[in-house]
Coordinates of C-alpha atoms in Angstrom, one line a residue:
Chain A
X93 CA 181.5 -195.3 -18.6
X94 CA 182.0 -197.8 -15.8
X95 CA 183.4 -201.2 -16.7
X96 CA 180.4 -202.6 -14.8
X97 CA 178.0 -200.9 -17.0
X98 CA 179.7 -202.2 -20.2
X99 CA 180.1 -205.7 -18.9
X100 CA 176.5 -205.8 -17.8
X101 CA 175.3 -204.7 -21.3
X102 CA 177.7 -207.2 -23.0
X103 CA 176.5 -210.1 -20.8
X104 CA 172.9 -209.2 -21.4
X105 CA 173.5 -209.2 -25.2
X106 CA 175.2 -212.6 -25.0
X107 CA 172.3 -214.0 -23.0
X108 CA 169.9 -212.8 -25.7
X109 CA 172.1 -214.3 -28.4
X110 CA 172.1 -217.7 -26.5
X111 CA 168.3 -217.6 -26.4
X112 CA 168.1 -216.8 -30.1
X113 CA 170.4 -219.8 -30.9
X114 CA 168.2 -222.2 -29.0
X115 CA 165.0 -220.7 -30.4
X116 CA 166.4 -220.7 -33.9
X117 CA 167.2 -224.4 -33.8
X118 CA 163.9 -225.6 -32.5
X119 CA 161.9 -223.2 -34.8
X120 CA 163.4 -224.9 -37.8
X121 CA 162.8 -228.4 -36.4
X122 CA 159.2 -227.6 -35.9
X123 CA 158.6 -226.4 -39.4
X124 CA 160.9 -228.7 -41.1
X125 CA 159.1 -231.8 -42.3
X126 CA 161.3 -234.1 -44.4
X127 CA 164.0 -232.2 -46.3
X128 CA 165.4 -235.3 -48.0
X129 CA 162.1 -236.1 -49.4
X130 CA 161.5 -232.5 -50.5
X131 CA 164.9 -232.2 -52.2
X132 CA 164.8 -235.6 -54.0
X133 CA 161.2 -235.7 -54.8
X134 CA 160.5 -237.9 -57.9
X135 CA 163.8 -239.6 -57.8
X136 CA 164.4 -243.2 -56.7
X137 CA 166.7 -243.4 -53.7
X138 CA 167.7 -246.5 -51.9
X139 CA 167.2 -246.6 -48.2
X140 CA 171.0 -246.5 -47.8
X141 CA 171.2 -243.4 -49.9
X142 CA 168.4 -241.8 -48.0
X143 CA 170.2 -242.6 -44.7
X144 CA 173.4 -241.2 -46.0
X145 CA 171.7 -238.0 -47.0
X146 CA 170.1 -237.7 -43.6
X147 CA 173.4 -238.2 -42.0
X148 CA 175.1 -235.6 -44.3
X149 CA 172.5 -233.0 -43.4
X150 CA 172.8 -233.9 -39.7
X151 CA 169.2 -235.0 -39.5
X152 CA 169.7 -238.5 -38.0
X153 CA 169.6 -239.1 -34.3
X154 CA 167.2 -237.6 -31.7
X155 CA 166.4 -233.9 -31.6
X156 CA 168.6 -233.5 -28.6
X157 CA 171.5 -235.2 -30.4
X158 CA 170.9 -232.9 -33.3
X159 CA 170.9 -229.9 -31.1
X160 CA 174.2 -230.9 -29.5
X161 CA 175.6 -231.5 -32.9
X162 CA 174.3 -228.1 -34.0
X163 CA 175.9 -226.3 -31.1
X164 CA 179.3 -228.0 -31.6
X165 CA 179.2 -227.1 -35.3
X166 CA 178.2 -223.6 -34.5
X167 CA 181.2 -223.3 -32.1
X168 CA 183.3 -224.1 -35.1
X169 CA 181.5 -221.5 -37.1
X170 CA 180.0 -224.3 -39.3
X171 CA 176.5 -223.3 -40.2
X172 CA 176.0 -226.3 -42.5
X173 CA 175.7 -226.5 -46.2
X174 CA 173.1 -224.9 -48.5
X175 CA 170.6 -227.4 -49.9
X176 CA 170.6 -225.4 -53.1
X177 CA 174.3 -224.8 -53.9
X178 CA 176.0 -227.3 -51.6
X179 CA 178.4 -224.5 -50.6
X180 CA 178.8 -223.7 -46.9
X181 CA 176.2 -221.4 -45.5
X182 CA 179.0 -219.3 -44.0
X183 CA 180.6 -218.7 -47.4
X184 CA 177.2 -218.0 -49.0
X185 CA 176.3 -215.5 -46.3
X186 CA 179.8 -213.9 -46.4
X187 CA 179.5 -213.4 -50.2
X188 CA 176.0 -211.8 -49.8
X189 CA 176.9 -209.7 -46.8
X190 CA 179.1 -207.1 -48.5
X191 CA 176.5 -205.9 -51.0
X192 CA 174.0 -205.5 -48.2
X193 CA 176.5 -203.7 -45.9
X194 CA 177.3 -201.2 -48.6
X195 CA 173.7 -200.7 -49.6
X196 CA 172.4 -200.4 -46.1
X197 CA 175.4 -198.4 -44.8
X198 CA 175.2 -195.7 -47.4
X199 CA 171.4 -195.5 -47.3
X200 CA 171.4 -195.3 -43.5
X201 CA 174.0 -192.5 -43.6
X202 CA 172.0 -190.6 -46.2
X203 CA 168.7 -191.1 -44.5
X204 CA 170.0 -190.1 -41.1
X205 CA 171.8 -187.0 -42.3
X206 CA 168.8 -185.8 -44.4
X207 CA 166.2 -186.9 -41.9
X208 CA 167.8 -185.2 -39.0
X209 CA 168.4 -182.0 -41.0
X210 CA 164.7 -182.0 -42.0
X211 CA 163.7 -182.6 -38.4
X212 CA 165.8 -179.7 -37.2
X213 CA 164.6 -177.2 -39.7
X214 CA 160.9 -178.2 -39.1
X215 CA 161.1 -178.0 -35.4
X216 CA 163.0 -174.7 -35.2
X217 CA 160.3 -173.0 -37.1
X218 CA 157.4 -174.9 -35.8
X219 CA 154.1 -174.1 -37.4
X220 CA 155.7 -172.3 -40.4
X221 CA 154.9 -173.1 -44.0
X222 CA 158.3 -174.9 -44.2
X223 CA 157.5 -177.0 -41.2
X224 CA 154.1 -178.0 -42.7
X225 CA 155.6 -178.8 -46.0
X226 CA 158.5 -180.9 -44.6
X227 CA 156.3 -182.7 -42.1
X228 CA 153.8 -183.6 -44.8
X229 CA 156.6 -184.9 -47.0
X230 CA 158.2 -187.0 -44.2
X231 CA 154.8 -188.4 -43.1
X232 CA 154.2 -189.5 -46.6
X233 CA 157.5 -191.2 -47.1
X234 CA 157.2 -192.7 -43.6
X235 CA 153.8 -194.2 -44.5
X236 CA 155.0 -195.5 -47.8
X237 CA 155.9 -199.2 -47.9
X238 CA 159.5 -199.6 -49.2
X239 CA 158.7 -202.3 -51.7
X240 CA 156.0 -200.1 -53.3
X241 CA 158.3 -197.2 -53.5
X242 CA 161.0 -199.4 -55.0
X243 CA 158.7 -200.7 -57.7
X244 CA 157.5 -197.2 -58.5
X245 CA 161.1 -196.0 -58.9
X246 CA 162.0 -199.1 -60.9
X247 CA 159.0 -198.5 -63.3
X248 CA 159.7 -194.8 -63.7
X249 CA 163.5 -194.6 -63.9
X250 CA 164.4 -197.9 -65.3
X251 CA 161.5 -199.1 -67.4
X252 CA 160.0 -195.9 -68.7
X253 CA 163.0 -193.5 -68.7
X254 CA 165.8 -196.1 -69.0
X255 CA 168.1 -194.0 -66.8
X256 CA 169.1 -196.8 -64.5
X257 CA 169.6 -200.5 -64.8
X258 CA 166.7 -202.8 -63.9
X259 CA 168.6 -204.7 -61.3
X260 CA 171.7 -206.5 -60.2
X261 CA 174.9 -205.2 -58.8
X262 CA 176.9 -204.8 -62.1
X263 CA 176.5 -205.2 -65.8
X264 CA 176.9 -209.0 -66.4
X265 CA 177.8 -208.5 -70.0
X266 CA 181.0 -206.5 -69.4
X267 CA 184.0 -207.6 -67.4
X268 CA 185.4 -204.4 -66.2
X269 CA 187.6 -204.2 -63.1
X270 CA 188.9 -201.6 -60.7
X271 CA 187.5 -198.1 -60.8
X272 CA 185.2 -198.9 -63.7
X273 CA 183.7 -201.8 -61.9
X274 CA 183.2 -199.7 -58.8
X275 CA 181.5 -197.0 -60.9
X276 CA 179.3 -199.6 -62.5
X277 CA 178.3 -201.0 -59.1
X278 CA 177.6 -197.5 -57.7
X279 CA 175.4 -196.9 -60.8
X280 CA 173.5 -200.0 -60.0
X281 CA 173.1 -199.0 -56.4
X282 CA 171.4 -195.7 -57.1
X283 CA 167.8 -196.9 -57.2
X284 CA 167.9 -199.4 -54.3
X285 CA 169.8 -196.9 -52.2
X286 CA 167.4 -194.1 -53.0
X287 CA 164.5 -196.4 -52.1
X288 CA 165.9 -197.3 -48.7
X289 CA 167.0 -193.7 -48.0
X290 CA 163.6 -192.2 -48.7
X291 CA 161.8 -195.1 -46.9
X292 CA 163.8 -194.5 -43.7
X293 CA 164.4 -190.7 -43.6
X294 CA 160.8 -190.0 -42.6
X295 CA 161.2 -191.8 -39.3
X296 CA 164.4 -190.0 -38.4
X297 CA 162.9 -186.6 -39.4
X298 CA 159.8 -187.2 -37.3
X299 CA 161.7 -188.4 -34.2
X300 CA 164.3 -185.6 -34.5
X301 CA 161.5 -183.0 -34.9
X302 CA 159.6 -184.1 -31.8
X303 CA 162.8 -184.6 -29.8
X304 CA 164.0 -181.1 -30.6
X305 CA 160.5 -179.7 -29.8
X306 CA 160.8 -181.3 -26.4
X307 CA 164.3 -179.9 -25.9
X308 CA 163.2 -176.4 -27.0
X309 CA 160.9 -176.3 -24.0
X310 CA 163.9 -176.8 -21.7
X311 CA 164.9 -174.1 -19.3
X312 CA 168.6 -174.3 -20.2
X313 CA 167.8 -173.0 -23.6
X314 CA 166.3 -169.9 -22.0
X315 CA 169.5 -169.6 -20.0
X316 CA 171.6 -169.9 -23.1
X317 CA 169.6 -167.1 -24.8
X318 CA 169.8 -165.0 -21.6
X319 CA 173.6 -165.4 -21.7
X320 CA 173.6 -163.5 -25.0
X321 CA 174.2 -166.4 -27.3
X322 CA 173.1 -166.1 -31.0
X323 CA 170.1 -168.2 -32.0
X324 CA 172.4 -170.4 -34.2
X325 CA 174.7 -171.2 -31.3
X326 CA 171.8 -171.9 -28.9
X327 CA 170.6 -174.4 -31.5
X328 CA 174.0 -175.9 -32.4
X329 CA 175.5 -176.1 -28.9
X330 CA 172.5 -176.7 -26.7
X331 CA 169.4 -177.8 -28.5
X332 CA 170.5 -180.1 -31.3
X333 CA 173.1 -182.3 -29.4
X334 CA 170.7 -183.0 -26.6
X335 CA 167.8 -183.7 -29.0
X336 CA 170.1 -186.1 -31.0
X337 CA 170.5 -188.5 -28.1
X338 CA 167.3 -190.5 -28.6
X339 CA 167.9 -190.4 -32.4
X340 CA 171.3 -191.9 -32.1
X341 CA 169.8 -194.9 -30.3
X342 CA 167.1 -195.2 -33.0
X343 CA 169.7 -195.1 -35.8
X344 CA 171.8 -197.9 -34.2
X345 CA 168.8 -200.1 -33.5
X346 CA 167.4 -199.5 -37.0
X347 CA 170.7 -200.4 -38.6
X348 CA 170.5 -203.9 -37.2
X349 CA 167.0 -204.2 -38.5
X350 CA 167.7 -202.7 -41.9
X351 CA 170.4 -205.3 -42.6
X352 CA 167.6 -207.9 -42.4
X353 CA 164.8 -205.6 -43.5
X354 CA 166.1 -204.9 -46.9
X355 CA 164.6 -208.2 -48.1
X356 CA 161.9 -206.6 -50.2
X357 CA 164.0 -203.9 -51.7
X358 CA 166.9 -206.3 -52.5
X359 CA 164.5 -208.7 -54.1
X360 CA 162.9 -206.0 -56.3
X361 CA 166.3 -204.8 -57.5
X362 CA 167.9 -208.3 -57.6
X363 CA 170.6 -206.9 -55.4
X364 CA 172.7 -209.9 -54.5
X365 CA 172.7 -209.3 -50.7
X366 CA 171.4 -210.9 -47.6
X367 CA 167.8 -209.9 -48.2
X368 CA 167.9 -211.4 -51.7
X369 CA 169.6 -214.6 -50.3
X370 CA 166.8 -214.8 -47.8
X371 CA 164.1 -214.5 -50.4
X372 CA 165.8 -217.2 -52.5
X373 CA 166.2 -219.5 -49.5
X374 CA 162.5 -219.2 -48.6
X375 CA 161.5 -220.0 -52.1
X376 CA 163.7 -223.1 -52.4
X377 CA 163.2 -223.8 -49.4
X378 CA 166.8 -223.9 -48.3
X379 CA 166.6 -224.5 -44.5
X380 CA 170.3 -224.5 -43.5
X381 CA 170.7 -221.2 -45.4
X382 CA 167.6 -219.7 -43.7
X383 CA 168.7 -220.9 -40.3
X384 CA 172.1 -219.3 -40.8
X385 CA 170.6 -216.1 -42.1
X386 CA 168.2 -215.8 -39.2
X387 CA 171.1 -216.2 -36.9
X388 CA 173.1 -213.5 -38.6
X389 CA 170.1 -211.2 -38.6
X390 CA 169.3 -211.7 -34.9
X391 CA 173.0 -211.3 -34.0
X392 CA 173.2 -208.0 -35.9
X393 CA 170.1 -206.7 -34.2
X394 CA 171.5 -207.7 -30.8
X395 CA 174.9 -206.3 -31.7
X396 CA 173.6 -202.9 -32.8
X397 CA 171.3 -202.7 -29.7
X398 CA 174.4 -203.2 -27.6
X399 CA 176.1 -200.5 -29.7
X400 CA 173.2 -198.2 -29.1
X401 CA 173.3 -198.7 -25.4
X402 CA 177.1 -198.0 -25.3
X403 CA 176.8 -195.0 -27.6
X404 CA 174.1 -193.5 -25.4
X405 CA 176.1 -194.0 -22.3
X406 CA 179.1 -192.4 -24.0
X407 CA 177.1 -189.4 -25.3
X408 CA 175.1 -188.8 -22.1
X409 CA 177.1 -188.0 -19.0
X410 CA 174.1 -188.7 -16.8
X411 CA 174.3 -192.4 -17.9
X412 CA 178.1 -192.4 -18.2
X413 CA 179.1 -191.2 -14.8
X414 CA 176.3 -192.6 -12.6
Chain B
X81 CA 173.4 -134.1 -15.1
X82 CA 172.1 -137.0 -13.1
X83 CA 173.0 -140.5 -14.3
X84 CA 169.9 -142.4 -15.5
X85 CA 168.2 -144.9 -13.3
X86 CA 169.6 -148.4 -13.6
X87 CA 166.2 -149.8 -14.4
X88 CA 163.1 -147.9 -15.2
X89 CA 160.1 -150.0 -16.1
X90 CA 157.2 -148.0 -17.4
X91 CA 153.6 -149.3 -17.9
X92 CA 154.7 -152.8 -18.9
X93 CA 152.0 -155.0 -20.4
X94 CA 152.6 -158.6 -21.3
X95 CA 150.0 -160.7 -23.1
X96 CA 150.5 -164.4 -24.0
X97 CA 149.0 -165.4 -27.4
X98 CA 147.4 -168.7 -26.2
X99 CA 143.6 -168.9 -26.2
X100 CA 142.9 -165.5 -27.6
X101 CA 145.3 -163.6 -25.4
X102 CA 146.2 -164.0 -21.7
X103 CA 147.2 -160.8 -20.0
X104 CA 149.9 -161.8 -17.5
X105 CA 151.3 -158.4 -16.7
X106 CA 149.0 -155.4 -16.9
X107 CA 150.6 -152.1 -16.5
X108 CA 153.6 -152.5 -14.1
X109 CA 155.9 -149.6 -13.4
X110 CA 158.9 -149.4 -11.0
X111 CA 162.3 -147.9 -10.7
X112 CA 165.6 -149.2 -9.4
X113 CA 168.7 -147.3 -8.6
X114 CA 172.3 -148.7 -8.7
X115 CA 173.0 -151.0 -5.8
X116 CA 169.4 -151.1 -4.7
X117 CA 167.5 -154.2 -3.7
X118 CA 163.9 -154.7 -4.7
X119 CA 161.6 -157.6 -3.8
X120 CA 158.7 -158.7 -6.0
X121 CA 156.2 -160.9 -4.2
X122 CA 153.0 -162.6 -5.1
X123 CA 151.4 -166.0 -5.6
X124 CA 152.3 -168.3 -8.5
X125 CA 150.6 -167.0 -11.6
X126 CA 150.6 -163.3 -10.6
X127 CA 152.9 -162.4 -13.4
X128 CA 156.2 -162.0 -11.5
X129 CA 158.2 -164.5 -13.5
X130 CA 156.7 -163.1 -16.7
X131 CA 158.0 -159.7 -15.5
X132 CA 161.5 -161.2 -15.2
X133 CA 161.3 -162.7 -18.6
X134 CA 160.2 -159.5 -20.2
X135 CA 163.1 -157.5 -18.8
X136 CA 165.5 -159.4 -21.1
X137 CA 163.0 -160.2 -23.9
X138 CA 163.2 -163.9 -23.1
X139 CA 159.5 -164.6 -23.4
X140 CA 158.3 -167.1 -26.1
X141 CA 157.8 -165.7 -29.6
X142 CA 154.4 -164.3 -30.2
X143 CA 154.1 -162.8 -26.8
X144 CA 152.9 -159.2 -26.9
X145 CA 155.0 -156.9 -24.8
X146 CA 154.3 -153.1 -24.6
X147 CA 155.6 -150.3 -22.4
X148 CA 159.2 -149.4 -21.8
X149 CA 162.0 -151.2 -20.0
X150 CA 164.8 -148.6 -19.7
X151 CA 168.1 -150.3 -18.7
X152 CA 170.6 -147.5 -18.2
X153 CA 168.4 -145.3 -20.2
X154 CA 168.2 -147.7 -23.1
X155 CA 164.9 -149.3 -24.0
X156 CA 165.4 -153.1 -24.0
X157 CA 162.1 -153.7 -25.8
X158 CA 163.0 -151.8 -28.9
X159 CA 166.7 -152.6 -29.0
X160 CA 168.3 -154.2 -32.1
X161 CA 169.0 -157.9 -31.8
X162 CA 172.8 -157.5 -31.7
X163 CA 172.6 -154.8 -29.1
X164 CA 170.2 -156.9 -27.0
X165 CA 172.6 -159.9 -27.1
X166 CA 175.4 -157.6 -26.0
X167 CA 173.3 -156.3 -23.1
X168 CA 172.2 -159.7 -22.0
X169 CA 174.4 -161.0 -19.1
X170 CA 176.8 -158.0 -19.2
X171 CA 174.2 -155.5 -17.9
X172 CA 171.6 -157.7 -16.5
X173 CA 171.9 -161.4 -15.6
X174 CA 169.3 -163.7 -14.2
X175 CA 169.7 -166.3 -11.5
X176 CA 167.1 -168.8 -12.6
X177 CA 165.3 -171.2 -10.4
X178 CA 167.9 -174.0 -10.3
X179 CA 165.7 -176.9 -9.5
X180 CA 167.0 -179.3 -12.1
X181 CA 166.7 -178.2 -15.7
X182 CA 168.2 -174.8 -15.8
X183 CA 171.7 -176.1 -16.4
X184 CA 172.4 -178.1 -19.6
X185 CA 172.6 -181.7 -18.3
X186 CA 175.2 -182.9 -20.8
X187 CA 177.7 -180.0 -20.4
X188 CA 180.2 -179.6 -17.7
X189 CA 179.3 -176.7 -15.3
X190 CA 182.7 -175.0 -15.9
X191 CA 182.1 -175.1 -19.6
X192 CA 178.7 -173.4 -19.2
X193 CA 180.3 -170.6 -17.2
X194 CA 183.1 -170.2 -19.8
X195 CA 180.5 -170.0 -22.5
X196 CA 179.0 -166.9 -20.9
X197 CA 182.4 -165.2 -20.7
X198 CA 183.5 -166.1 -24.2
X199 CA 180.2 -165.0 -25.7
X200 CA 181.0 -161.4 -24.6
X201 CA 184.8 -161.3 -24.5
X202 CA 186.8 -162.7 -27.3
X203 CA 190.4 -164.0 -27.3
X204 CA 190.8 -164.9 -23.7
X205 CA 193.6 -167.4 -23.2
X206 CA 192.4 -170.8 -22.1
X207 CA 194.4 -170.7 -18.8
X208 CA 193.0 -167.4 -17.9
X209 CA 189.5 -168.6 -18.7
X210 CA 190.0 -171.6 -16.4
X211 CA 191.2 -169.3 -13.6
X212 CA 188.2 -167.0 -13.9
X213 CA 185.8 -169.9 -13.8
X214 CA 187.5 -171.4 -10.7
X215 CA 187.5 -167.9 -9.1
X216 CA 183.7 -167.5 -9.8
X217 CA 183.0 -170.9 -8.3
X218 CA 185.1 -170.1 -5.2
X219 CA 183.1 -166.9 -4.8
X220 CA 180.0 -168.9 -4.4
X221 CA 181.7 -171.4 -2.1
X222 CA 182.3 -174.2 -4.5
X223 CA 185.8 -175.6 -5.0
X224 CA 187.2 -174.7 -8.4
X225 CA 187.9 -178.3 -9.2
X226 CA 184.2 -179.0 -9.4
X227 CA 184.2 -177.1 -12.7
X228 CA 184.6 -180.4 -14.5
X229 CA 181.5 -181.9 -12.9
X230 CA 178.2 -182.3 -14.7
X231 CA 175.1 -180.7 -13.1
X232 CA 173.7 -184.1 -11.9
X233 CA 176.9 -184.6 -9.9
X234 CA 176.1 -181.5 -7.8
X235 CA 173.6 -181.2 -5.0
X236 CA 170.6 -178.9 -5.4
X237 CA 172.2 -176.2 -3.3
X238 CA 175.5 -176.4 -5.3
X239 CA 173.6 -176.2 -8.6
X240 CA 171.9 -173.0 -7.4
X241 CA 175.3 -171.6 -6.4
X242 CA 176.6 -172.5 -9.9
X243 CA 173.7 -170.5 -11.3
X244 CA 174.7 -167.6 -9.2
X245 CA 178.4 -167.9 -10.3
X246 CA 177.2 -168.1 -13.8
X247 CA 175.1 -164.9 -13.4
X248 CA 178.2 -163.1 -12.0
X249 CA 180.4 -164.3 -14.9
X250 CA 180.2 -161.0 -16.9
X251 CA 180.1 -158.6 -13.9
X252 CA 176.5 -157.4 -14.5
X253 CA 175.1 -154.3 -12.7
X254 CA 171.8 -155.9 -12.1
X255 CA 170.8 -159.4 -11.0
X256 CA 167.3 -160.7 -11.3
X257 CA 166.9 -163.6 -8.9
X258 CA 163.8 -165.5 -10.0
X259 CA 162.7 -167.7 -7.2
X260 CA 166.3 -168.6 -6.4
X261 CA 165.5 -170.7 -3.4
X262 CA 162.5 -172.8 -4.3
X263 CA 163.1 -176.5 -4.3
X264 CA 165.9 -176.1 -1.9
X265 CA 165.6 -177.2 1.7
X266 CA 165.4 -174.6 4.4
X267 CA 169.0 -174.7 5.5
X268 CA 170.3 -174.4 2.0
X269 CA 167.8 -171.6 1.2
X270 CA 169.2 -169.6 4.1
X271 CA 172.8 -170.1 2.8
X272 CA 171.9 -169.1 -0.8
X273 CA 170.1 -166.0 0.4
X274 CA 173.0 -165.0 2.6
X275 CA 175.4 -165.5 -0.3
X276 CA 173.2 -163.3 -2.5
X277 CA 173.1 -160.7 0.2
X278 CA 176.9 -160.7 0.6
X279 CA 177.5 -160.5 -3.1
X280 CA 175.0 -157.7 -3.4
X281 CA 176.8 -155.7 -0.7
X282 CA 180.4 -156.5 -1.8
X283 CA 179.9 -156.0 -5.5
X284 CA 177.4 -153.2 -5.2
X285 CA 175.0 -155.1 -7.4
X286 CA 171.4 -154.1 -7.8
X287 CA 169.2 -157.1 -7.2
X288 CA 165.6 -157.8 -8.0
X289 CA 164.4 -160.8 -5.9
X290 CA 161.3 -162.5 -7.1
X291 CA 159.6 -165.0 -4.8
X292 CA 156.3 -165.8 -3.1
X293 CA 158.0 -165.8 0.3
X294 CA 157.3 -162.4 1.7
X295 CA 159.2 -162.9 4.9
X296 CA 162.4 -163.7 2.9
X297 CA 162.0 -160.6 0.9
X298 CA 161.4 -158.5 4.0
X299 CA 164.7 -159.7 5.4
X300 CA 166.7 -159.2 2.2
X301 CA 165.3 -156.2 0.3
X302 CA 164.9 -152.6 1.0
X303 CA 161.9 -152.1 -1.1
X304 CA 159.0 -154.4 -1.9
X305 CA 156.5 -154.7 -4.7
X306 CA 153.5 -156.9 -4.1
X307 CA 151.8 -158.2 -7.3
X308 CA 148.4 -159.6 -7.7
X309 CA 146.8 -160.7 -11.1
X310 CA 149.5 -158.9 -13.2
X311 CA 149.4 -155.6 -11.3
X312 CA 151.3 -154.0 -8.5
X313 CA 149.0 -153.8 -5.5
X314 CA 151.4 -152.5 -2.9
X315 CA 154.8 -150.8 -3.0
X316 CA 156.9 -149.4 -0.2
X317 CA 159.9 -150.0 2.2
X318 CA 159.9 -153.7 2.9
X319 CA 159.8 -153.7 6.7
X320 CA 156.8 -151.4 6.6
X321 CA 155.0 -153.3 3.9
X322 CA 155.6 -156.6 5.8
X323 CA 155.0 -155.1 9.2
X324 CA 151.9 -153.1 8.6
X325 CA 150.4 -153.9 5.2
X326 CA 148.1 -151.5 3.6
X327 CA 146.5 -153.9 1.2
X328 CA 144.5 -156.9 2.5
X329 CA 146.3 -159.2 0.0
X330 CA 149.7 -158.2 1.4
X331 CA 148.3 -158.8 4.9
X332 CA 147.2 -162.3 3.8
X333 CA 150.6 -163.0 2.3
X334 CA 152.4 -161.8 5.3
X335 CA 150.3 -163.9 7.6
X336 CA 151.0 -167.0 5.5
X337 CA 154.6 -166.8 6.6
X338 CA 154.6 -166.6 10.3
X339 CA 157.6 -165.3 12.2
X340 CA 158.8 -168.2 14.4
X341 CA 158.6 -167.2 18.0
X342 CA 156.3 -164.2 17.5
X343 CA 153.4 -164.7 19.8
X344 CA 151.0 -163.0 17.3
X345 CA 151.3 -165.9 14.9
X346 CA 150.8 -168.6 17.6
X347 CA 147.9 -171.0 17.2
X348 CA 146.5 -168.9 14.4
X349 CA 147.2 -170.6 11.1
X350 CA 146.0 -168.3 8.4
X351 CA 145.8 -168.6 4.7
X352 CA 144.0 -166.9 1.9
X353 CA 140.8 -168.6 0.7
X354 CA 140.3 -169.3 -3.0
X355 CA 142.6 -169.4 -5.9
X356 CA 144.3 -166.6 -7.9
X357 CA 142.0 -165.4 -10.6
X358 CA 142.1 -166.8 -14.2
X359 CA 143.9 -164.0 -16.2
X360 CA 141.4 -164.6 -19.0
X361 CA 138.4 -163.8 -16.8
X362 CA 139.5 -161.2 -14.3
X363 CA 137.0 -160.0 -11.7
X364 CA 135.5 -156.6 -12.3
X365 CA 136.6 -153.6 -10.2
X366 CA 139.3 -154.5 -7.8
X367 CA 140.6 -157.9 -9.0
X368 CA 141.1 -159.0 -5.4
X369 CA 137.6 -158.4 -4.2
X370 CA 136.2 -162.0 -4.4
X371 CA 138.9 -163.2 -2.0
X372 CA 139.0 -160.1 0.2
X373 CA 137.9 -160.3 3.8
X374 CA 137.2 -156.6 4.1
X375 CA 135.6 -156.0 0.6
X376 CA 132.9 -153.4 0.3
X377 CA 130.1 -153.3 -2.1
X378 CA 131.8 -150.7 -4.2
X379 CA 134.9 -152.9 -4.7
X380 CA 133.1 -155.0 -7.3
X381 CA 132.8 -152.1 -9.6
X382 CA 135.2 -149.3 -8.6
X383 CA 138.5 -149.2 -10.5
X384 CA 141.5 -149.2 -8.2
X385 CA 145.0 -147.7 -8.8
X386 CA 148.1 -147.3 -6.7
X387 CA 147.1 -144.5 -4.3
X388 CA 149.6 -142.8 -2.0
X389 CA 149.5 -144.6 1.4
X390 CA 151.9 -142.8 3.6
X391 CA 155.6 -141.9 3.3
X392 CA 157.1 -143.6 0.3
X393 CA 154.2 -146.1 0.1
X394 CA 151.4 -146.8 -2.3
X395 CA 148.6 -149.3 -2.2
X396 CA 145.8 -150.2 -4.6
X397 CA 143.0 -150.5 -2.1
X398 CA 140.1 -148.1 -1.4
X399 CA 140.9 -148.4 2.3
X400 CA 143.9 -146.1 1.9
X401 CA 141.6 -143.3 0.7
X402 CA 139.9 -143.4 4.1
X403 CA 143.1 -142.8 5.9
X404 CA 144.8 -140.2 3.7
X405 CA 143.0 -136.9 3.6
X406 CA 143.0 -135.5 0.0

């Protein structure tokens, strides 16, 4: 991979990030209205108090002054304070990030492994009963909205059967630590994780299947068979790695989106992650928090796009060496 | 006891399953001795590449193949899977058309040659393997250090040479060269052909050349088969077939590749009118009659077969019956 390729991609990503920062700022200034009035509705405030509040939230001065102020604070990683909790947005986001990273990380891992495996089996025996069954299944899950699936699982396994907790990340009534706490958290994660896994594996299966079907038409597979390779080896060495290339990109790009896209699922299962925080911030409305979350989500999408580009270049010598 | 023929194809039929059955090869028979060169000529769609695929059972699943393909006396078509895999590349290797997609684009070319060797021979030390790959590449005129290159880093001619080196990896007795020079420019075509000729002579290989370029075949091969619509229409020593064709289709093919400097071809561009017939709706009688310049009324209904047409020659045209007294 040439340094020029890498630096080009990194610069491109930074440019996108800069655009997002500008856009993000003005977006919230457009929708804002008067947060001080919203927050202290029904209370008597003196003008001096009102001005102090405006100053505290950085809402005094012209839009341009505010923008400059915002950039300076951003450079110091200061995303402001939450209207709701008065804690810094950065600490709020930091606290909510880990549950999301675990949830999304594990479900992405599961959905890619299962999805890709389904895609391979379906494509290799195209038109067979197994292919039809698997493709119908993945099409169904692909078409299913994740929040709907989440509610269905919640109703069946938590409400009716009582096998899994209704929501949250751990049992609030116990104060276990260490392994026991971890086990409790894993237990709480089962349903949201299952929801995200099933909701996303369909896409990977469908993409992998069609990618592999394309690859199977390639002449180099005929050559591999002519060389006397077993079917399994033709598939493992030549067909699957090449068919995986587009899927790897999809996985990386999706990962960035899923971090932000788990809003519905986290809300349903009261999973205290970024999605849940977003939902809460919208309801409040907690504008500094939302602004910070938007920034983190955009940055993660941009970052994983970059990662996808670099991974593709690493895996495909045609990109790497040219 | 005489050793069996290297390759003996008997009444080979190949039908593709799409659209209710497309007969691509309809009763082809030919023999090949050790070290012999045979050319198979015809337009695209005449079944010549299908023929190549059928010899190693490389056609897509669902394709109907009947007849016999005796390789060293063993029928490839009825062989068990494991025996078939063992025969592939060690007995018969294919030089595919190397335009772009025949080599795996994400594997180093050396690795792709090594893979052919290790598939058939186990436990070769890595250093020896490297040496053999380098040697094979040198044989086809590519420096051994290029083994670490990916296919896209090589030129079209080099890729075609890699494919030839790959075909030689397991020292087969028979090479099928399926359009080995298409998509290469004329200079490179000549180099590749010369390379194949040299290898054929030096290694005592039997080679089946498949191409639409009759003049190339006439220069390289001793014997020639001309195929039309899935059948052999003419068969004989290549210089005679090219020089004085017995079948009007061969004549048209020969005229399509003029000999530079030969006065007979001057100012007389010639081609064959019409398109090859759709295999699903073949013309009655002689399948060539709608495009034939010397067709007679009987050609539309009379079935043709390969009739003797002189010393070591056969042609599927009623004209030859006029000449040869029976």
